[in-house]
Every structure is written in structure tokens, then in C-alpha cells.
Tab-separated table of C-alpha atoms and ligand atoms in Angstrom:
chain	number	residue	atom	x	y	z
A	9	MET	CA	-60.896	-8.529	-14.538
A	10	HIS	CA	-61.044	-11.774	-16.789
A	11	ARG	CA	-61.247	-15.598	-16.765
A	12	ALA	CA	-59.843	-16.560	-20.410
A	13	PRO	CA	-57.034	-18.860	-20.499
A	14	TRP	CA	-53.718	-17.036	-21.341
A	15	PRO	CA	-53.575	-16.628	-25.301
A	16	TYR	CA	-50.177	-15.606	-25.706
A	17	PRO	CA	-47.048	-17.921	-25.806
A	18	ARG	CA	-46.119	-18.887	-22.401
A	19	VAL	CA	-42.322	-18.940	-22.564
A	20	LEU	CA	-40.380	-15.972	-23.631
A	21	ALA	CA	-36.888	-14.864	-24.395
A	22	HIS	CA	-36.102	-12.283	-21.918
A	23	ARG	CA	-34.741	-9.100	-23.542
A	24	GLY	CA	-34.729	-10.740	-26.816
A	25	GLY	CA	-32.094	-13.576	-27.364
A	26	GLY	CA	-31.456	-14.141	-23.485
A	27	ALA	CA	-27.825	-15.196	-23.029
A	28	PHE	CA	-26.971	-15.515	-26.942
A	29	ALA	CA	-27.453	-12.490	-28.349
A	30	PRO	CA	-27.146	-8.674	-27.136
A	31	GLU	CA	-30.309	-7.900	-25.429
A	32	ASN	CA	-32.794	-5.625	-26.674
A	33	THR	CA	-31.293	-5.849	-30.350
A	34	VAL	CA	-33.015	-7.302	-33.378
A	35	ALA	CA	-30.351	-9.737	-33.632
A	36	ALA	CA	-31.307	-10.835	-30.070
A	37	ILE	CA	-35.082	-11.126	-31.341
A	38	ARG	CA	-33.645	-13.165	-34.633
A	39	VAL	CA	-31.708	-15.499	-32.413
A	40	GLY	CA	-34.416	-16.525	-30.176
A	41	SER	CA	-36.701	-16.634	-33.029
A	42	GLU	CA	-34.336	-18.973	-34.629
A	43	ARG	CA	-34.362	-21.251	-31.562
A	44	GLY	CA	-37.882	-21.565	-31.743
A	45	PHE	CA	-39.201	-18.849	-29.295
A	46	ARG	CA	-42.603	-17.583	-30.353
A	47	ALA	CA	-42.388	-14.685	-27.957
A	48	VAL	CA	-39.675	-12.007	-26.554
A	49	GLU	CA	-39.617	-9.511	-23.490
A	50	PHE	CA	-38.012	-6.394	-24.276
A	51	ASP	CA	-37.459	-3.259	-22.724
A	52	ALA	CA	-38.648	0.561	-24.364
A	53	MET	CA	-37.284	4.160	-23.671
A	54	LEU	CA	-37.409	7.236	-25.239
A	55	SER	CA	-34.448	9.351	-26.538
A	56	ALA	CA	-34.302	12.747	-26.046
A	57	ASP	CA	-36.174	13.631	-28.819
A	58	GLY	CA	-38.894	11.295	-27.892
A	59	GLU	CA	-38.250	8.228	-30.024
A	60	ALA	CA	-39.033	4.489	-28.396
A	61	VAL	CA	-35.983	2.412	-28.554
A	62	LEU	CA	-34.955	-0.878	-27.073
A	63	ILE	CA	-32.720	-0.649	-24.211
A	64	HIS	CA	-32.734	-1.499	-20.468
A	65	ASP	CA	-30.719	0.842	-18.425
A	66	VAL	CA	-30.934	4.474	-18.384
A	67	THR	CA	-27.284	4.831	-19.387
A	68	LEU	CA	-25.400	3.653	-22.700
A	69	GLU	CA	-22.240	2.369	-21.221
A	70	ARG	CA	-23.054	-1.123	-20.160
A	71	THR	CA	-24.828	-2.188	-23.622
A	72	THR	CA	-23.373	0.424	-25.973
A	73	ASN	CA	-20.408	2.324	-27.118
A	74	GLY	CA	-21.828	5.328	-26.070
A	75	THR	CA	-21.762	7.232	-22.781
A	76	GLY	CA	-24.396	9.313	-20.407
A	77	PRO	CA	-28.174	8.999	-20.188
A	78	VAL	CA	-30.177	7.805	-22.766
A	79	ALA	CA	-32.657	10.703	-22.444
A	80	ALA	CA	-29.496	13.064	-23.123
A	81	SER	CA	-29.304	11.727	-26.565
A	82	SER	CA	-31.484	12.329	-29.753
A	83	TRP	CA	-32.554	9.257	-31.873
A	84	ALA	CA	-30.168	10.575	-34.787
A	85	GLN	CA	-27.067	10.052	-32.066
A	86	LEU	CA	-28.461	6.512	-30.852
A	87	SER	CA	-28.770	5.374	-33.969
A	88	ARG	CA	-25.367	5.350	-34.766
A	89	LEU	CA	-24.190	3.666	-31.452
A	90	ASP	CA	-22.744	0.047	-31.480
A	91	ALA	CA	-25.006	-1.997	-29.228
A	92	GLY	CA	-23.524	-5.357	-30.312
A	93	SER	CA	-19.771	-5.260	-29.844
A	94	TRP	CA	-20.133	-5.481	-25.753
A	95	PHE	CA	-21.483	-8.619	-26.190
A	96	SER	CA	-19.379	-10.190	-28.601
A	97	LYS	CA	-17.242	-9.649	-32.111
A	98	GLU	CA	-19.977	-11.576	-33.942
A	99	PHE	CA	-22.653	-8.723	-33.131
A	100	ALA	CA	-20.305	-5.942	-33.939
A	101	GLY	CA	-22.335	-2.984	-35.095
A	102	GLU	CA	-25.349	-4.270	-34.455
A	103	PRO	CA	-27.341	-0.954	-33.628
A	104	ILE	CA	-30.047	-0.190	-30.993
A	105	PRO	CA	-33.612	-0.675	-32.768
A	106	ARG	CA	-36.478	1.377	-32.534
A	107	LEU	CA	-39.326	0.102	-31.166
A	108	LEU	CA	-41.175	0.496	-34.377
A	109	ASP	CA	-38.645	-1.299	-36.503
A	110	ALA	CA	-38.188	-3.987	-33.577
A	111	LEU	CA	-42.423	-4.754	-33.706
A	112	GLY	CA	-42.279	-4.981	-37.440
A	113	PHE	CA	-39.446	-7.373	-37.213
A	114	CYS	CA	-41.329	-9.266	-34.629
A	115	ARG	CA	-44.808	-9.571	-36.550
A	116	SER	CA	-42.755	-10.728	-39.839
A	117	HIS	CA	-41.341	-13.729	-37.732
A	118	ALA	CA	-44.479	-14.423	-36.009
A	119	VAL	CA	-42.780	-13.584	-32.660
A	120	TRP	CA	-45.370	-12.163	-29.990
A	121	SER	CA	-43.726	-9.640	-27.930
A	122	ASN	CA	-44.396	-8.097	-23.960
A	123	VAL	CA	-43.189	-4.613	-24.634
A	124	GLU	CA	-41.763	-3.517	-20.852
A	125	ILE	CA	-42.296	0.270	-20.673
A	126	LYS	CA	-38.850	1.392	-19.097
A	127	PRO	CA	-38.960	5.193	-18.818
A	128	SER	CA	-36.095	7.172	-17.752
A	129	PRO	CA	-36.594	8.971	-14.423
A	130	GLY	CA	-39.032	11.819	-14.732
A	131	ASP	CA	-40.107	10.976	-18.257
A	132	GLU	CA	-42.836	8.128	-17.185
A	133	ARG	CA	-46.069	9.684	-18.830
A	134	ARG	CA	-44.271	10.648	-21.851
A	135	THR	CA	-42.898	7.122	-22.418
A	136	GLY	CA	-46.171	5.536	-21.577
A	137	ALA	CA	-47.976	7.556	-23.962
A	138	VAL	CA	-45.555	7.004	-26.912
A	139	VAL	CA	-44.942	3.259	-26.532
A	140	ALA	CA	-48.358	2.910	-26.669
A	141	ASP	CA	-49.133	4.775	-29.627
A	142	VAL	CA	-46.131	3.147	-31.381
A	143	VAL	CA	-47.721	-0.682	-30.659
A	144	THR	CA	-51.067	1.007	-31.428
A	145	ARG	CA	-49.587	1.950	-34.853
A	146	ALA	CA	-47.622	-1.250	-35.610
A	147	PHE	CA	-50.565	-3.145	-35.161
A	148	ALA	CA	-53.450	-0.462	-36.133
A	149	ASP	CA	-54.836	-3.397	-38.731
A	150	LEU	CA	-55.611	-5.734	-35.750
A	151	LEU	CA	-56.978	-3.155	-33.496
A	152	LYS	CA	-60.793	-2.886	-33.605
A	153	ASP	CA	-62.360	0.727	-33.481
A	154	GLY	CA	-64.630	1.131	-30.479
A	155	ALA	CA	-63.372	-2.348	-28.366
A	156	ARG	CA	-65.836	-2.580	-25.409
A	157	PRO	CA	-63.928	-2.122	-21.968
A	158	GLY	CA	-62.535	-4.918	-20.862
A	159	GLU	CA	-62.821	-6.478	-24.346
A	160	LEU	CA	-58.970	-7.627	-25.309
A	161	PRO	CA	-57.202	-7.205	-28.298
A	162	ASP	CA	-56.241	-9.815	-31.101
A	163	PRO	CA	-53.513	-12.380	-29.016
A	164	SER	CA	-51.045	-11.198	-31.639
A	165	VAL	CA	-50.934	-7.699	-30.411
A	166	PRO	CA	-48.650	-7.196	-27.629
A	167	LEU	CA	-49.271	-6.824	-23.887
A	168	LEU	CA	-47.672	-3.731	-22.466
A	169	SER	CA	-46.196	-4.043	-18.879
A	170	SER	CA	-44.319	-1.233	-16.531
A	171	PHE	CA	-42.773	-1.231	-13.018
A	172	SER	CA	-44.166	2.575	-13.502
A	173	VAL	CA	-47.986	3.522	-12.592
A	174	ASP	CA	-47.684	6.910	-13.959
A	175	ALA	CA	-46.368	5.123	-17.388
A	176	LEU	CA	-49.038	2.646	-17.526
A	177	GLU	CA	-51.649	5.309	-16.597
A	178	ALA	CA	-50.580	7.603	-19.660
A	179	ALA	CA	-50.310	4.346	-21.697
A	180	ARG	CA	-53.687	3.256	-21.003
A	181	GLU	CA	-54.959	7.106	-21.411
A	182	GLN	CA	-53.459	6.992	-25.039
A	183	ALA	CA	-54.506	3.253	-26.013
A	184	PRO	CA	-56.955	1.948	-23.877
A	185	ALA	CA	-57.749	-0.956	-26.338
A	186	LEU	CA	-54.355	-2.424	-25.577
A	187	ALA	CA	-53.857	-5.223	-22.972
A	188	TYR	CA	-51.476	-4.106	-19.830
A	189	GLY	CA	-49.549	-5.850	-17.063
A	190	LEU	CA	-48.305	-4.387	-13.630
A	191	LEU	CA	-44.578	-5.163	-13.030
A	192	VAL	CA	-43.678	-5.487	-9.413
A	193	GLU	CA	-40.962	-7.111	-7.684
A	194	ARG	CA	-42.949	-8.209	-4.820
A	195	ILE	CA	-46.809	-8.618	-4.747
A	196	PRO	CA	-47.867	-5.970	-2.723
A	197	ARG	CA	-51.233	-6.606	-0.249
A	198	ASP	CA	-53.231	-3.976	-2.248
A	199	TRP	CA	-52.487	-5.690	-5.591
A	200	ARG	CA	-55.797	-6.290	-6.805
A	201	THR	CA	-56.810	-2.620	-5.945
A	202	ARG	CA	-53.696	-1.401	-8.350
A	203	LEU	CA	-54.838	-3.792	-10.766
A	204	GLU	CA	-58.549	-2.713	-10.940
A	205	ARG	CA	-57.424	0.755	-10.942
A	206	LEU	CA	-55.016	0.586	-13.612
A	207	GLY	CA	-56.877	-1.756	-15.896
A	208	CYS	CA	-54.309	-4.300	-15.976
A	209	VAL	CA	-55.206	-7.888	-17.000
A	210	ALA	CA	-51.971	-9.129	-15.646
A	211	LEU	CA	-49.572	-9.133	-12.490
A	212	HIS	CA	-45.795	-9.679	-13.395
A	213	CYS	CA	-43.792	-10.396	-10.716
A	214	ASP	CA	-40.300	-11.500	-9.671
A	215	HIS	CA	-40.732	-15.261	-9.452
A	216	ARG	CA	-37.921	-15.375	-6.530
A	217	HIS	CA	-40.789	-13.621	-4.304
A	218	LEU	CA	-43.695	-15.841	-5.184
A	219	ASP	CA	-45.428	-18.356	-2.986
A	220	ALA	CA	-47.964	-20.835	-4.103
A	221	LYS	CA	-50.641	-18.883	-2.202
A	222	SER	CA	-50.306	-15.865	-3.554
A	223	ALA	CA	-49.944	-17.304	-7.090
A	224	LEU	CA	-53.593	-18.776	-6.661
A	225	SER	CA	-55.334	-15.754	-5.005
A	226	VAL	CA	-54.105	-13.683	-8.728
A	227	ARG	CA	-55.467	-16.602	-10.498
A	228	GLU	CA	-58.686	-16.869	-8.731
A	229	ALA	CA	-59.276	-13.170	-9.002
A	230	GLY	CA	-59.176	-13.861	-12.733
A	231	TYR	CA	-55.939	-12.221	-13.582
A	232	TRP	CA	-53.000	-13.593	-15.547
A	233	LEU	CA	-49.671	-14.085	-13.742
A	234	PHE	CA	-46.316	-13.546	-15.431
A	235	VAL	CA	-43.246	-14.217	-13.430
A	236	TYR	CA	-39.671	-13.120	-14.374
A	237	THR	CA	-36.788	-14.419	-14.975
A	238	VAL	CA	-36.788	-18.188	-15.123
A	239	ASN	CA	-33.529	-19.962	-15.674
A	240	ASP	CA	-34.128	-23.264	-13.874
A	241	ARG	CA	-36.364	-25.950	-15.789
A	242	PRO	CA	-37.615	-27.516	-12.595
A	243	ARG	CA	-38.371	-24.266	-11.176
A	244	ALA	CA	-40.318	-23.582	-14.456
A	245	LEU	CA	-42.318	-26.389	-13.977
A	246	GLU	CA	-43.102	-25.598	-10.236
A	247	LEU	CA	-44.304	-22.261	-10.840
A	248	VAL	CA	-46.639	-23.577	-13.736
A	249	LYS	CA	-47.987	-26.192	-11.088
A	250	TRP	CA	-48.831	-23.167	-9.042
A	251	GLY	CA	-50.690	-21.582	-11.738
A	252	VAL	CA	-48.015	-19.253	-13.462
A	253	ASP	CA	-49.506	-18.684	-17.005
A	254	ALA	CA	-45.958	-17.586	-18.652
A	255	PHE	CA	-42.086	-16.423	-17.755
A	256	CYS	CA	-39.518	-15.157	-19.634
A	257	THR	CA	-36.105	-16.711	-19.568
A	258	ASP	CA	-32.388	-15.737	-20.289
A	259	ARG	CA	-31.304	-19.493	-20.794
A	260	LEU	CA	-32.372	-20.260	-24.282
A	261	ASP	CA	-30.216	-23.473	-23.816
A	262	ARG	CA	-31.736	-24.866	-20.941
A	263	ILE	CA	-35.640	-24.007	-21.202
A	264	GLU	CA	-37.249	-24.978	-24.454
A	265	PRO	CA	-39.852	-22.638	-25.977
A	266	SER	CA	-42.563	-25.621	-26.121
A	267	LEU	CA	-42.085	-26.608	-22.225
A	268	LEU	CA	-45.478	-25.742	-21.240
A	269	ASP	CA	-47.353	-26.114	-24.614
A	270	ALA	CA	-48.708	-29.335	-23.588
A	271	ARG	CA	-49.477	-28.430	-20.216
A	272	GLY	CA	-52.957	-26.954	-18.336
A	273	PRO	CA	-53.325	-23.624	-16.849
B	307	G3P	O1	-40.515	-7.859	-17.776
B	307	G3P	C1	-39.734	-8.587	-16.743
B	307	G3P	C2	-38.183	-8.265	-16.773
B	307	G3P	O2	-37.926	-7.609	-17.550
B	307	G3P	C3	-37.998	-7.085	-15.777
B	307	G3P	O3	-36.885	-6.752	-15.362
B	307	G3P	O4	-35.035	-5.352	-15.213
B	307	G3P	O5	-34.920	-7.262	-16.734
B	307	G3P	O6	-36.445	-5.421	-17.015
B	307	G3P	P1	-35.725	-6.271	-16.361
B	308	MG	MG1	-37.545	-5.935	-18.756
């Protein structure tokens, strides 16, 4: 539990560039960055041989020219796929990035990230551990040895989140110094016990199921509250009035990255 203000940018581009570029690619992060977004959310999953890559679905069809489960392809196979043509000709040939490369791009462009650990079914613990290890390697210079329990890392270091409890447990065992958020659709009754047990500093929920009273409970308990995916400007402002710390959006055209900068918690 903590009571510090949210130390990260408050508006994140969902899956990279939102509606303007193929999701979960470096091109998407670049587009978001060019539009002034200083933070992104993206999804990380493992290839058959354990490389962490950016992709949302457990199968390749929707966002690449490949077929079958992501977990059935090696990194060498995934690296040859086109993850841009499905979106538009302009992005033809855009590859699936490795998590390590996406984090390198983010660092070099001063873009903060929320890495969603998105395991293929049955691969939860391995995915959590590998993603945490990759983030640790990418930010090794900012992670102190011997950080005290509960001490948060430098705010440039990504926040890791997941719907998978197993993935979060394995990630935290691998990298206890990182900051973690539990993703849920609806806030469960026992949310506080779950956050405590998992050592999470934030609860991430679907804003469509949030109400002002629940938002207040989370904030009063000293946890950060992140919501996904807010594409409507008045709704974003309402959520912030309820105490929501940050959110991700697809609509980089409707919601400006600085929307919440001048507003208090
Ligand atoms: O991390 C929030 C959000 O990305 C969760 O939903 O399906 O877009 O990964 P999804
Ligand atoms: Mg996601």
C-alpha cells in the first residue's frame, strides 16, 4: 500500500498508437509519441521459444499475415511476419516487435509504458517471469540493488499489469522491485486482499463497470486506480473526478495527452 501521487503520465495510448497505427508495433508507439503521448500500454506474450513479443491475441490471424497460435511459432518465424498490412498499406511490412526492442524505443523517445503481461493459456508463469526479466534488463541502470520492500522503482520504469494472477506471482518472484497492477474487468469484492497478496500498487479495471463509490474505496485504501479503455472526453473527465489516476485510450484524436496534466488527483 502507498499514498504517493501517481508518478506516471496520466493518459496512455492503448496498444501503442490507438486507432492510428497497427496495434502493438513500434510504428504505433512512434505515432503515439509524435502526437504527444508520453505513455503507452501494450501487450506482451511469449513465442514458442520464450521470446517476449508485443501482440494482443493468442492467435496470429487478426493482426498479422501468419496463422495459428502465437505460442506455436518461434521468434524466428514471428519476426518474419507482417503486422502492419491488416491495418493499412502505409504500414505494410511492419514487424511484430520483441518486448526488449519496444522498451528500447520507448526509452529513447521518453515514452513511459504499462506492460500488460498477456500469457497464452497454460503459459502464465513463464510469461510473467520472462516479461519481468526483460523489463529488468531494459531498465537495469535505474533499478537499485537492495530496494526496500514496498519501495517503488524510478518512475521511468514500466508498470507491469495482468489479468493473470499466476503471471503476476511469477513476475513478482522474478523481479520484486518492479511495480505491479492487477487487471480486472469488474472490481471484485475481495480486491483489497488480492492486491495485498500480489503486492500490487494499482488496480486496473474496465471503466464501464466502475462507480464513484468503488473508485473512492480504492483510492482511500492508498492504491492507484487505472482504467481502460476510455474513448470519450467527458467520460474521461468524470472518471478523474471520481479519483481515477490514469487511463488508456484508442482515440488519440479525441483525447489529448495533456488532458489531465493540470488537474489534481
Ligand atoms: O491494460 C488494459 C487493457 O489493455 C486491457 O484490455 O484486451 O485491450 O488488452 P486489452
Ligand atoms: Mg492490453
